[in-house]
Every structure is written in C-alpha cells, then in structure tokens.
PDB file of C-alpha atoms and ligand atoms in Angstrom:
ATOM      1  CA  UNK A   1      17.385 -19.536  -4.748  1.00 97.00           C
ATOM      2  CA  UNK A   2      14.683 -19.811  -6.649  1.00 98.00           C
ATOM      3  CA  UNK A   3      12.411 -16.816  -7.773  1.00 98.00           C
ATOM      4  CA  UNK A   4       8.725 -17.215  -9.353  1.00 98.00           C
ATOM      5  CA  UNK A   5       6.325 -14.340 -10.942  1.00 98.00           C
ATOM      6  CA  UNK A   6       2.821 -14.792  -9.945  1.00 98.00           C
ATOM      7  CA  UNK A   7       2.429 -11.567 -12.239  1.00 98.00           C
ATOM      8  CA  UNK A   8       1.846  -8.478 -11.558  1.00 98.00           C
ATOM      9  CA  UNK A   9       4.557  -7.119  -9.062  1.00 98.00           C
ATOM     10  CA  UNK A  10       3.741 -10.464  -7.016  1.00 98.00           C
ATOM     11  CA  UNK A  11       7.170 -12.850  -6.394  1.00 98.00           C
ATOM     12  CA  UNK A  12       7.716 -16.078  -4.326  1.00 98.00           C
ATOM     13  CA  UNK A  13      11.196 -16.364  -3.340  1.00 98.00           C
ATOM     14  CA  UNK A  14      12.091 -19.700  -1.828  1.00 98.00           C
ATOM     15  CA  UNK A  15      15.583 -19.492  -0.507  1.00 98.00           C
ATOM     16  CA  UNK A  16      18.667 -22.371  -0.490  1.00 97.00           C
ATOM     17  CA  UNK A  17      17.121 -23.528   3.473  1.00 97.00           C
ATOM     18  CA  UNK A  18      13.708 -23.392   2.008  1.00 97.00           C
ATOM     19  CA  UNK A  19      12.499 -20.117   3.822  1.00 98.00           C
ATOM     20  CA  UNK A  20       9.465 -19.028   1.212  1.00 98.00           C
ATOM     21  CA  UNK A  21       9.106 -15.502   0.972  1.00 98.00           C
ATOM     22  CA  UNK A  22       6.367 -13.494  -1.182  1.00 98.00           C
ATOM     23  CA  UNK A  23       6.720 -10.408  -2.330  1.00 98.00           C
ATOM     24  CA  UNK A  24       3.262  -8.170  -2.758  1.00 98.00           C
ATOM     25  CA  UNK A  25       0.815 -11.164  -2.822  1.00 98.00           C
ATOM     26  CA  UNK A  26      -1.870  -9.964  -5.309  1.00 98.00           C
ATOM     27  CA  UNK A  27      -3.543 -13.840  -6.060  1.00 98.00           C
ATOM     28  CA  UNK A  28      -6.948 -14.135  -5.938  1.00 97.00           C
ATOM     29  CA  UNK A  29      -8.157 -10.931  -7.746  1.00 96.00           C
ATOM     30  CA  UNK A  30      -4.908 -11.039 -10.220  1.00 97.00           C
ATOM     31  CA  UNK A  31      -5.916 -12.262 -13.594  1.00 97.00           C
ATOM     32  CA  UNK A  32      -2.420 -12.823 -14.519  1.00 96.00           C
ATOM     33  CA  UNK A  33      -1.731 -14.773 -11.563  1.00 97.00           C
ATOM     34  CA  UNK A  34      -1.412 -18.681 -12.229  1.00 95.00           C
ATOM     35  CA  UNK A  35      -2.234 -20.583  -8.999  1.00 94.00           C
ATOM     36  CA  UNK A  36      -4.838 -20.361  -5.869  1.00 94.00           C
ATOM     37  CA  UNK A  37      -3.213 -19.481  -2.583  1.00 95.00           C
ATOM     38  CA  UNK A  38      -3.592 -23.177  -1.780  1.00 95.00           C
ATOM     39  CA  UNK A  39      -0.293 -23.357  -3.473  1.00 95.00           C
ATOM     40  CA  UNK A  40       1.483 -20.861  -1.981  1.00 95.00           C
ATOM     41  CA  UNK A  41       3.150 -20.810   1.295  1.00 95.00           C
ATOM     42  CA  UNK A  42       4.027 -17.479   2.522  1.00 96.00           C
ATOM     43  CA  UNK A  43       6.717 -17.704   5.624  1.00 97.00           C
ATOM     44  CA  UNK A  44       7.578 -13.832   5.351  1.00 98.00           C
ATOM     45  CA  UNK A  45       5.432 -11.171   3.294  1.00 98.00           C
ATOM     46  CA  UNK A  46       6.933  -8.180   2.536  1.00 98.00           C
ATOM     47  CA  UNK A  47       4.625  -5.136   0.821  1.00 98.00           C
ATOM     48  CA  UNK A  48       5.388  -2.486  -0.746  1.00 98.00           C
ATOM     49  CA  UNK A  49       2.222  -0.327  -0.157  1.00 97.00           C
ATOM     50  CA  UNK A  50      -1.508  -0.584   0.578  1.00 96.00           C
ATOM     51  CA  UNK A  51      -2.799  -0.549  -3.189  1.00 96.00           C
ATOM     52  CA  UNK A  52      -4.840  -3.419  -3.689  1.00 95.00           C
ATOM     53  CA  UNK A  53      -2.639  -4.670  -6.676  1.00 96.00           C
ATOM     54  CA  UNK A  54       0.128  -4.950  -4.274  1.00 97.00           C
ATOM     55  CA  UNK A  55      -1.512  -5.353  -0.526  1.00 97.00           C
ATOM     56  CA  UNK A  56      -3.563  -8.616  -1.971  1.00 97.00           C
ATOM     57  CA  UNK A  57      -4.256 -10.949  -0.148  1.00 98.00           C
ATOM     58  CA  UNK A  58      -1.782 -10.301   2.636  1.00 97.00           C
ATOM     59  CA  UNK A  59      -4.140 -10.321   5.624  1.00 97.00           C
ATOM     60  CA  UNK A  60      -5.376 -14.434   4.253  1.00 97.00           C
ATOM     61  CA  UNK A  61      -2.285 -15.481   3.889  1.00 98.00           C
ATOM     62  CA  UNK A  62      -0.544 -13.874   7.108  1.00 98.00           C
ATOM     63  CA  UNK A  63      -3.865 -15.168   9.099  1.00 97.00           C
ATOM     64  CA  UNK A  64      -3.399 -18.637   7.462  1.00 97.00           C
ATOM     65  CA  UNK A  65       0.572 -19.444   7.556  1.00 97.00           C
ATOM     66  CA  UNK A  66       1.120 -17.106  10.601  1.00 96.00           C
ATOM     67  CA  UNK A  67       3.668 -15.072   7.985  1.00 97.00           C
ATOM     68  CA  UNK A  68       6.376 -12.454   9.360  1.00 96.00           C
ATOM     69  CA  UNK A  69       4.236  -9.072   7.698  1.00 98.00           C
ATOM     70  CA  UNK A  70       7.214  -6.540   6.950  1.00 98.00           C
ATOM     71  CA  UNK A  71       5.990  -2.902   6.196  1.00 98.00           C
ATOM     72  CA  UNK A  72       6.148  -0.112   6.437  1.00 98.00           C
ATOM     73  CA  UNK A  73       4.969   1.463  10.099  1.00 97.00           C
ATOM     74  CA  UNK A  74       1.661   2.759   9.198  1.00 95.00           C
ATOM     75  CA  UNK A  75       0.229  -0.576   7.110  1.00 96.00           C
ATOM     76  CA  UNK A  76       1.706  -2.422  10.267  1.00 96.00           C
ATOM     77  CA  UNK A  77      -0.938  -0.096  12.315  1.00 95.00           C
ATOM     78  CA  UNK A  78      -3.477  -1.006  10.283  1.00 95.00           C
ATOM     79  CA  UNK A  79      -2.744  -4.640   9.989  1.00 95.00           C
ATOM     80  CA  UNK A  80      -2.639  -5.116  13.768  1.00 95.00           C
ATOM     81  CA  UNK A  81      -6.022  -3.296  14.386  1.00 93.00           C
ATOM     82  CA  UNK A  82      -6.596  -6.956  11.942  1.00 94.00           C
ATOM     83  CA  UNK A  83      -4.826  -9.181  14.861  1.00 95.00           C
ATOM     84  CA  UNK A  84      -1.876  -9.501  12.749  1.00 95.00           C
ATOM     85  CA  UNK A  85       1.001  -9.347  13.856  1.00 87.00           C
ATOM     86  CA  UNK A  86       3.403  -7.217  11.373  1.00 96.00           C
ATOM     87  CA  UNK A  87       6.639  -6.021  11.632  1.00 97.00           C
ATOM     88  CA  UNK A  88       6.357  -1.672  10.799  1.00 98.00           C
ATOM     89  CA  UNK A  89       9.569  -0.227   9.754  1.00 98.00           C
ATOM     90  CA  UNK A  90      10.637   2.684   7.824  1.00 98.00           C
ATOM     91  CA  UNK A  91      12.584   3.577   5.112  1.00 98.00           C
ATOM     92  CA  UNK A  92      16.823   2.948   5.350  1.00 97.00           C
ATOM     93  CA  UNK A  93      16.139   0.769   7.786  1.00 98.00           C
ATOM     94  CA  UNK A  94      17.052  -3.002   7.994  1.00 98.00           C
ATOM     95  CA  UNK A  95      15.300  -6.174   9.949  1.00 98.00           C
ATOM     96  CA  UNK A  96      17.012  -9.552  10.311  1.00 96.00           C
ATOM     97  CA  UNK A  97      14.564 -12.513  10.348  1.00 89.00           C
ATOM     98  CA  UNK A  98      14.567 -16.142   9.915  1.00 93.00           C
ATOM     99  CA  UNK A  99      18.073 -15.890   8.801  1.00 96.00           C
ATOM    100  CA  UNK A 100      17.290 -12.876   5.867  1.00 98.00           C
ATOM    101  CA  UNK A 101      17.944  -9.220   6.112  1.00 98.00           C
ATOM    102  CA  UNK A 102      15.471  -6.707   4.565  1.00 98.00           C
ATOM    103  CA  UNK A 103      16.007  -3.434   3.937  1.00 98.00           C
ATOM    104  CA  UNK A 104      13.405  -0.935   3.371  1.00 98.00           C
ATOM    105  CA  UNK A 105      14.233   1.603   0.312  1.00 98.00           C
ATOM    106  CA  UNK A 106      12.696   4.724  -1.200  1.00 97.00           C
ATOM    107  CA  UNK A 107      10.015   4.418  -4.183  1.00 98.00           C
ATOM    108  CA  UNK A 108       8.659   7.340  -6.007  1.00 97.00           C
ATOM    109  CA  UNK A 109       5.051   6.565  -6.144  1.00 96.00           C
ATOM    110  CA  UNK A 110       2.174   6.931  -3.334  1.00 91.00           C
ATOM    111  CA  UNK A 111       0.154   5.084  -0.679  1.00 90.00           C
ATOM    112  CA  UNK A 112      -3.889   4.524   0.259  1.00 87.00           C
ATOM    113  CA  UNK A 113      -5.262   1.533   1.381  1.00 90.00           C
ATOM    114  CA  UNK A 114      -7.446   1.887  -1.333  1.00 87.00           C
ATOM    115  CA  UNK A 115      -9.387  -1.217  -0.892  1.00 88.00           C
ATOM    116  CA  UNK A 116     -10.918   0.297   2.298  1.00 87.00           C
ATOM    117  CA  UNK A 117     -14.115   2.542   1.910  1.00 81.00           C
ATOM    118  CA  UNK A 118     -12.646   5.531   3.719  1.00 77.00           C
ATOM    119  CA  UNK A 119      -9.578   7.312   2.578  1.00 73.00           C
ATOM    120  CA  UNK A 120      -6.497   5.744   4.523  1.00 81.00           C
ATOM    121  CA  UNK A 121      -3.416   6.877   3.444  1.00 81.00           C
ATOM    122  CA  UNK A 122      -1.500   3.580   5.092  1.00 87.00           C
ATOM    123  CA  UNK A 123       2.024   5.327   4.967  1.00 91.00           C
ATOM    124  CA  UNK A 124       4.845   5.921   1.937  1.00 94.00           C
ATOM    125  CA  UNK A 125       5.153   2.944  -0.817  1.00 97.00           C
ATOM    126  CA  UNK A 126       8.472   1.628  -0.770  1.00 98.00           C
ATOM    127  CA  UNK A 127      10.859  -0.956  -2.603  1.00 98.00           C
ATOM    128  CA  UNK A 128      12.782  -3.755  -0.407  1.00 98.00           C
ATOM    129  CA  UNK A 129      16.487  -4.769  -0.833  1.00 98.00           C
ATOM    130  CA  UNK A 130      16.270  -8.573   0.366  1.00 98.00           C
ATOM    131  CA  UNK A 131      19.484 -10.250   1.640  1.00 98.00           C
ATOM    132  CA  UNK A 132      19.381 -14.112   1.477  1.00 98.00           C
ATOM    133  CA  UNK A 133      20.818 -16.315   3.800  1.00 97.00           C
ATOM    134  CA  UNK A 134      24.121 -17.000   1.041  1.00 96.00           C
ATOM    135  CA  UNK A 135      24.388 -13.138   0.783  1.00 97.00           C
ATOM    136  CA  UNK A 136      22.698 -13.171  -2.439  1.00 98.00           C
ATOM    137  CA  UNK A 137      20.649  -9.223  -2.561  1.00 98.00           C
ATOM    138  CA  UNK A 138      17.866  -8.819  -4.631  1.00 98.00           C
ATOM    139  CA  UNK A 139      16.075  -5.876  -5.248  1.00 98.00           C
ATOM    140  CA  UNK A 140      12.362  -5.165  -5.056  1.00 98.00           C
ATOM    141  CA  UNK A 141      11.697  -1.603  -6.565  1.00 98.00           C
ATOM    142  CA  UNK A 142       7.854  -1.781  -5.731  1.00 98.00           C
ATOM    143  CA  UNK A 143       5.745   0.507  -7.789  1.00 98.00           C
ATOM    144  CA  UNK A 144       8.734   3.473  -8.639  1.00 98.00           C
ATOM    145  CA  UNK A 145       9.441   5.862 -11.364  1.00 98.00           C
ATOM    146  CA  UNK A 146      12.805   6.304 -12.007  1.00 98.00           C
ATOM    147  CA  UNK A 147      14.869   8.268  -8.969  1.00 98.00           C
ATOM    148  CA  UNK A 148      18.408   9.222  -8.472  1.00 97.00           C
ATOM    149  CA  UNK A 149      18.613   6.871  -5.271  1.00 96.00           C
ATOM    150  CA  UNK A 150      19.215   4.074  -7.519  1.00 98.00           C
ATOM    151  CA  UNK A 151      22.380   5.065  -8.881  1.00 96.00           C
ATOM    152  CA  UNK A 152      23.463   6.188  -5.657  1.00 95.00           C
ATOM    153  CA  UNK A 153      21.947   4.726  -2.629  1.00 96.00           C
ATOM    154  CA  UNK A 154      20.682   1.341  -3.510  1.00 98.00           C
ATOM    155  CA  UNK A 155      23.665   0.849  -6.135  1.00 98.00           C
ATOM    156  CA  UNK A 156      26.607   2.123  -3.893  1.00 97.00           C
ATOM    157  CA  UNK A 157      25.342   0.934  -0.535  1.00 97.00           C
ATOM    158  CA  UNK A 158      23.131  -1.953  -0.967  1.00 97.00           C
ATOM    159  CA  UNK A 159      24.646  -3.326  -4.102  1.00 98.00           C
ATOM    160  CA  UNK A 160      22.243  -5.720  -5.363  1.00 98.00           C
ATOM    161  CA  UNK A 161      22.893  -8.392  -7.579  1.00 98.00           C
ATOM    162  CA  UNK A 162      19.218  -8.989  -8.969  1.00 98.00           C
ATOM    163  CA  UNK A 163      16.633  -6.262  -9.386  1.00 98.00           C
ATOM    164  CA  UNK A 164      12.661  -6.974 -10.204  1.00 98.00           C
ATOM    165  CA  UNK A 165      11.597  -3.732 -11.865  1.00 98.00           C
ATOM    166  CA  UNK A 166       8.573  -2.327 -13.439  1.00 98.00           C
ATOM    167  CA  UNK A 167       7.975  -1.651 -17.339  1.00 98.00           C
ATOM    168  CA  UNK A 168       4.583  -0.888 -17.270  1.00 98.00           C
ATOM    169  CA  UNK A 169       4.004   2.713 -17.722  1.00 98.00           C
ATOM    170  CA  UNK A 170       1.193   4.714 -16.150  1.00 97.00           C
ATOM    171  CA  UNK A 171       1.614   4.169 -12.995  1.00 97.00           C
ATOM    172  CA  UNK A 172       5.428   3.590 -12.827  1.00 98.00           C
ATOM    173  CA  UNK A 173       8.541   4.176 -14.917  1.00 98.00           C
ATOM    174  CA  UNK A 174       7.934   2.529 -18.610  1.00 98.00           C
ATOM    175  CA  UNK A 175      10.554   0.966 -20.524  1.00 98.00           C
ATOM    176  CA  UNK A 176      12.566   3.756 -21.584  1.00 98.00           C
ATOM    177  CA  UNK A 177      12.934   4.971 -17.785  1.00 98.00           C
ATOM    178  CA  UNK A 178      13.419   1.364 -16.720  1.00 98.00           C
ATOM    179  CA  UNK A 179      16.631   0.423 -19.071  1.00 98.00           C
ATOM    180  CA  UNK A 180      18.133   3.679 -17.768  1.00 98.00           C
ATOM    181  CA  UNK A 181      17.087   2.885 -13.930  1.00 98.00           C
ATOM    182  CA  UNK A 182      18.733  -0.790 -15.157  1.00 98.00           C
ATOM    183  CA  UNK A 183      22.416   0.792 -16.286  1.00 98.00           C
ATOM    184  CA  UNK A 184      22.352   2.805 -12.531  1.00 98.00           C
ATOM    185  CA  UNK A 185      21.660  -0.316 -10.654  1.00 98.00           C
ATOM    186  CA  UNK A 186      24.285  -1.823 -12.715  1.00 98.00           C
ATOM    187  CA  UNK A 187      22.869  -5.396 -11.423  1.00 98.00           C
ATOM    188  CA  UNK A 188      23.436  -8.801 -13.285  1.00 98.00           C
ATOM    189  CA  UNK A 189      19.896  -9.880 -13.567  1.00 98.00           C
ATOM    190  CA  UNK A 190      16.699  -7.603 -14.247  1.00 98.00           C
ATOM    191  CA  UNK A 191      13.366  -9.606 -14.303  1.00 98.00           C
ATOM    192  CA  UNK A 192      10.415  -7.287 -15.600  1.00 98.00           C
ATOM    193  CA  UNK A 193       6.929  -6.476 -13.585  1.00 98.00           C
ATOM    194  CA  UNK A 194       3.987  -5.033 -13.492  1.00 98.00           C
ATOM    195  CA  UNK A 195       3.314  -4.759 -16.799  1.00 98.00           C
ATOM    196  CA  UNK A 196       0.432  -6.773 -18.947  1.00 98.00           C
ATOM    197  CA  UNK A 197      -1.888  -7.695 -16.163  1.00 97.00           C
ATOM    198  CA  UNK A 198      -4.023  -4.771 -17.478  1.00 96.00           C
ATOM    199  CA  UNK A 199      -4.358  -3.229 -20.875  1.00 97.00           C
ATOM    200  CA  UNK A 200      -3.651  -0.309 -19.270  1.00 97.00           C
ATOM    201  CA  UNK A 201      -0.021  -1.019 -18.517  1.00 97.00           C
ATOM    202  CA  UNK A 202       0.648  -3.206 -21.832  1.00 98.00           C
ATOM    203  CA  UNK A 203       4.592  -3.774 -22.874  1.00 98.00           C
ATOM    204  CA  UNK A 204       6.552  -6.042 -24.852  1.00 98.00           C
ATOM    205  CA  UNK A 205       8.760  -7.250 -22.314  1.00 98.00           C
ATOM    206  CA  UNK A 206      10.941  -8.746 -25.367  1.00 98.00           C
ATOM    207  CA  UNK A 207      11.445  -5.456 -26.713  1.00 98.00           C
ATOM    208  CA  UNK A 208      12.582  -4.317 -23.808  1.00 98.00           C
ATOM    209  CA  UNK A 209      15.054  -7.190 -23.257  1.00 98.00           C
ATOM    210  CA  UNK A 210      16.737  -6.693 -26.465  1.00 98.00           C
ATOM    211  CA  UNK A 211      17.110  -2.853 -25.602  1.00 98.00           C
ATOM    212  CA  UNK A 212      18.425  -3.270 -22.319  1.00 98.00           C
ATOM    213  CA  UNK A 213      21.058  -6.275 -23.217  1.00 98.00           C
ATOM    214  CA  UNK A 214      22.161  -4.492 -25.992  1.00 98.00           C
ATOM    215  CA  UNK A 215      23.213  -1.209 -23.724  1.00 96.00           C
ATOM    216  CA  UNK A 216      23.758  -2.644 -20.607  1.00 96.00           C
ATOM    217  CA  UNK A 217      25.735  -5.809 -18.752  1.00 96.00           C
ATOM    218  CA  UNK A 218      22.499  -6.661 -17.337  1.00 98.00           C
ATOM    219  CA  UNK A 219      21.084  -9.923 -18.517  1.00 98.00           C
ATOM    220  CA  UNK A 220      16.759  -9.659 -18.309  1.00 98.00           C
ATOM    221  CA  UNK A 221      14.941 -12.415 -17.498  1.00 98.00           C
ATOM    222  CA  UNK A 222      11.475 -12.176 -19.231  1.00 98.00           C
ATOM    223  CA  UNK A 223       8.929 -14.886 -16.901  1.00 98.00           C
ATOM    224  CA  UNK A 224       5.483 -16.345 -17.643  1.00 98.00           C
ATOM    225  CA  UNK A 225       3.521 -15.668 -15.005  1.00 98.00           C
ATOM    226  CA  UNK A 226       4.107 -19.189 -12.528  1.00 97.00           C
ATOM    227  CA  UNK A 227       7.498 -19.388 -14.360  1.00 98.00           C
ATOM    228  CA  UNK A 228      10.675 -19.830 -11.847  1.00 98.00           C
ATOM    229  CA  UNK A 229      14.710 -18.575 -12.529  1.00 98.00           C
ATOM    230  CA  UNK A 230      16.749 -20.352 -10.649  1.00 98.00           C
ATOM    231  CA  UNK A 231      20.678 -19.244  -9.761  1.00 95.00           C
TER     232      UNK A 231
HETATM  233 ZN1   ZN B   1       0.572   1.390  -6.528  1.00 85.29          ZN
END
C-alpha cells in the first residue's frame, strides 16, 4: 500500500492490486497541493463533506475516470442531479467495492456545499474507516474535533491500524486534542493533515511528532505534500 498527501486533508491511496483511491480531492484550488489532476487517477473517491477544501474537484475527476463517488446520502443527491453516479450511504454503515470495504464513521464538525451560491446543507461530514484488499484499515477522520467514538467505536470495533488526522486548529481538533485522540485510537501509524495549507491553520507538525512518540506507541509520519509512506 502506498499512501501520498496531496496536502490539505487530500490522500491517494494506491492499494497492493493497484486500485487508486483518493481521499477528499482538493487539487486545483489547493496551494499546498503538488501535482495537476493530470497525474492523478481516481478509481474510488471517497468525501468527507461538501466544503470546498474537501469536496474539490470531485465532480472533474468522477466525470473524467468514471470514479466510484462514496458519500454520504445527501452529497450523493446532489452529485447525481450532476449525472454522477455516487454511491450515498450513512454513517455505521459499510460498502464493499472493487475488492475494499468502507465504512462510514462519525466526525464532529458540519456540512454546506459551500461552493454553491445558495445555502445547501449537503448532509453530516463524516470520517471513513477504509479496509484494503490485505485487511490493512486505515482511518480517515475527515475534518473532526476530538469525540469519545474514537476510543470506543472506531478503536474497539473498527480497529484501525493507520489513522490520517488533523492538527490544524480552528476548524478541527489542534495538536493537543489530536495526541490525545492518537493514544484512544491506539493505532501504529498517525500521518498529520490539514494543517499549513493556510496561515490560518499553521502547526509544526515536528512538534507534534515528538509529543505524540514520546507518550504514545504510535509512530507519526510527518509528509511533504506529494510525499508517499509505503508499508
Ligand atoms: Zn470542513
């Protein structure tokens, strides 16, 4: 498996059979992000909610590579009013497709399509726990503070072995929250999001490596934005 930060909260996951997966494709309009979408190849999209940081440039890239949308139901509405196809689902529950599971998990945080003129609430934000085709889980916590699911829920149950979290602040859990939401999850591997793409939401993602490794098992894995970890 191999996992790459676009930045932002933006991942390509390309799998052991090759199956390339992206995770809130924010490209074009992302000043962190590396490459043009001519270099990205989207098989399954999975978002988290209809912000613009995070919604992207889903409908191009679905339209393009004829992606598997998963969402939740209400961004699925929307996208088919687009002629996209898009598979709507709701949180706790689980799809199977092209050999992957994906379940759909609480985030604490909220929803608009809030690239669209008129106010369109497009549902709940969520987080994803993706199962690969070796078993391998790896959480997506989407735009979250800190909740007591994790150390219940999506630690007991779903028992990932990976988790991409944010650091940012402001609009999610900072770094404080985010080494305590780490020791919950109790994972192996944290990699860091949604932080520096915007002064707003500046961190020092080393900082927060050294806190978390020195209190918890978890090993963090700080990424360059285009920068891949491979397991
Ligand atoms: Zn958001």
């Amino acid at each position: 498996m191999r996992i790459t930060w676009l930045g932002h909260s933006a991942f390509q996951i390309v799998t052991d059979k090759d199956l390339h997966i992206l995770i809130d494709p924010f490209l074009t309009e992302n000043p962190s992000c590396p490459c043009s979408l001519d270099q990205i190849q989207a098989d399954v999209i999975c978002i988290t909610h209809g912000h613009n940081d995070h919604f992207g440039d889903s409908l191009e890239l679905a339209r393009r590579d004829g992606s598997l949308v998963i969402c939740i139901h209400e961004l699925a509405k929307y996208l088919e009013c687009q002629d996209i196809e898009a598979v709507g689902m709701n949180m706790g529950g689980t799809v199977e497709a092209n050999g992957i599971r994906v379940t759909m998990v609480n985030s604490n945080h909220s929803s608009d399509l809030d690239f669209l003129e008129g106010m369109d609430p497009g549902g709940s934000s969520c987080g994803y726990i993706l199962e690969l085709e070796d078993g391998m889980k790896i959480y997506h916590s989407g735009d979250t503070g800190i909740f007591g699911d994790m150390k219940t829920v999506i630690r007991d149950i779903y028992r990932p072995h990976l988790a991409l979290l944010p650091i940012g602040d402001r609009f999610t859990m900072g770094p404080p929250e985010a080494k305590i939401a780490v020791g919950w999850l109790d994972v192996d591997v944290v990699i860091p999001m949604h932080y520096n793409t915007f002064p707003v939401i500046e961190q020092d993602p080393q900082g927060f490596k050294v806190d978390v490794e020195s209190s918890t098992g978890a090993k963090v894995v700080v990424l360059e934005p285009g920068e891949t970890y491979q397991e």
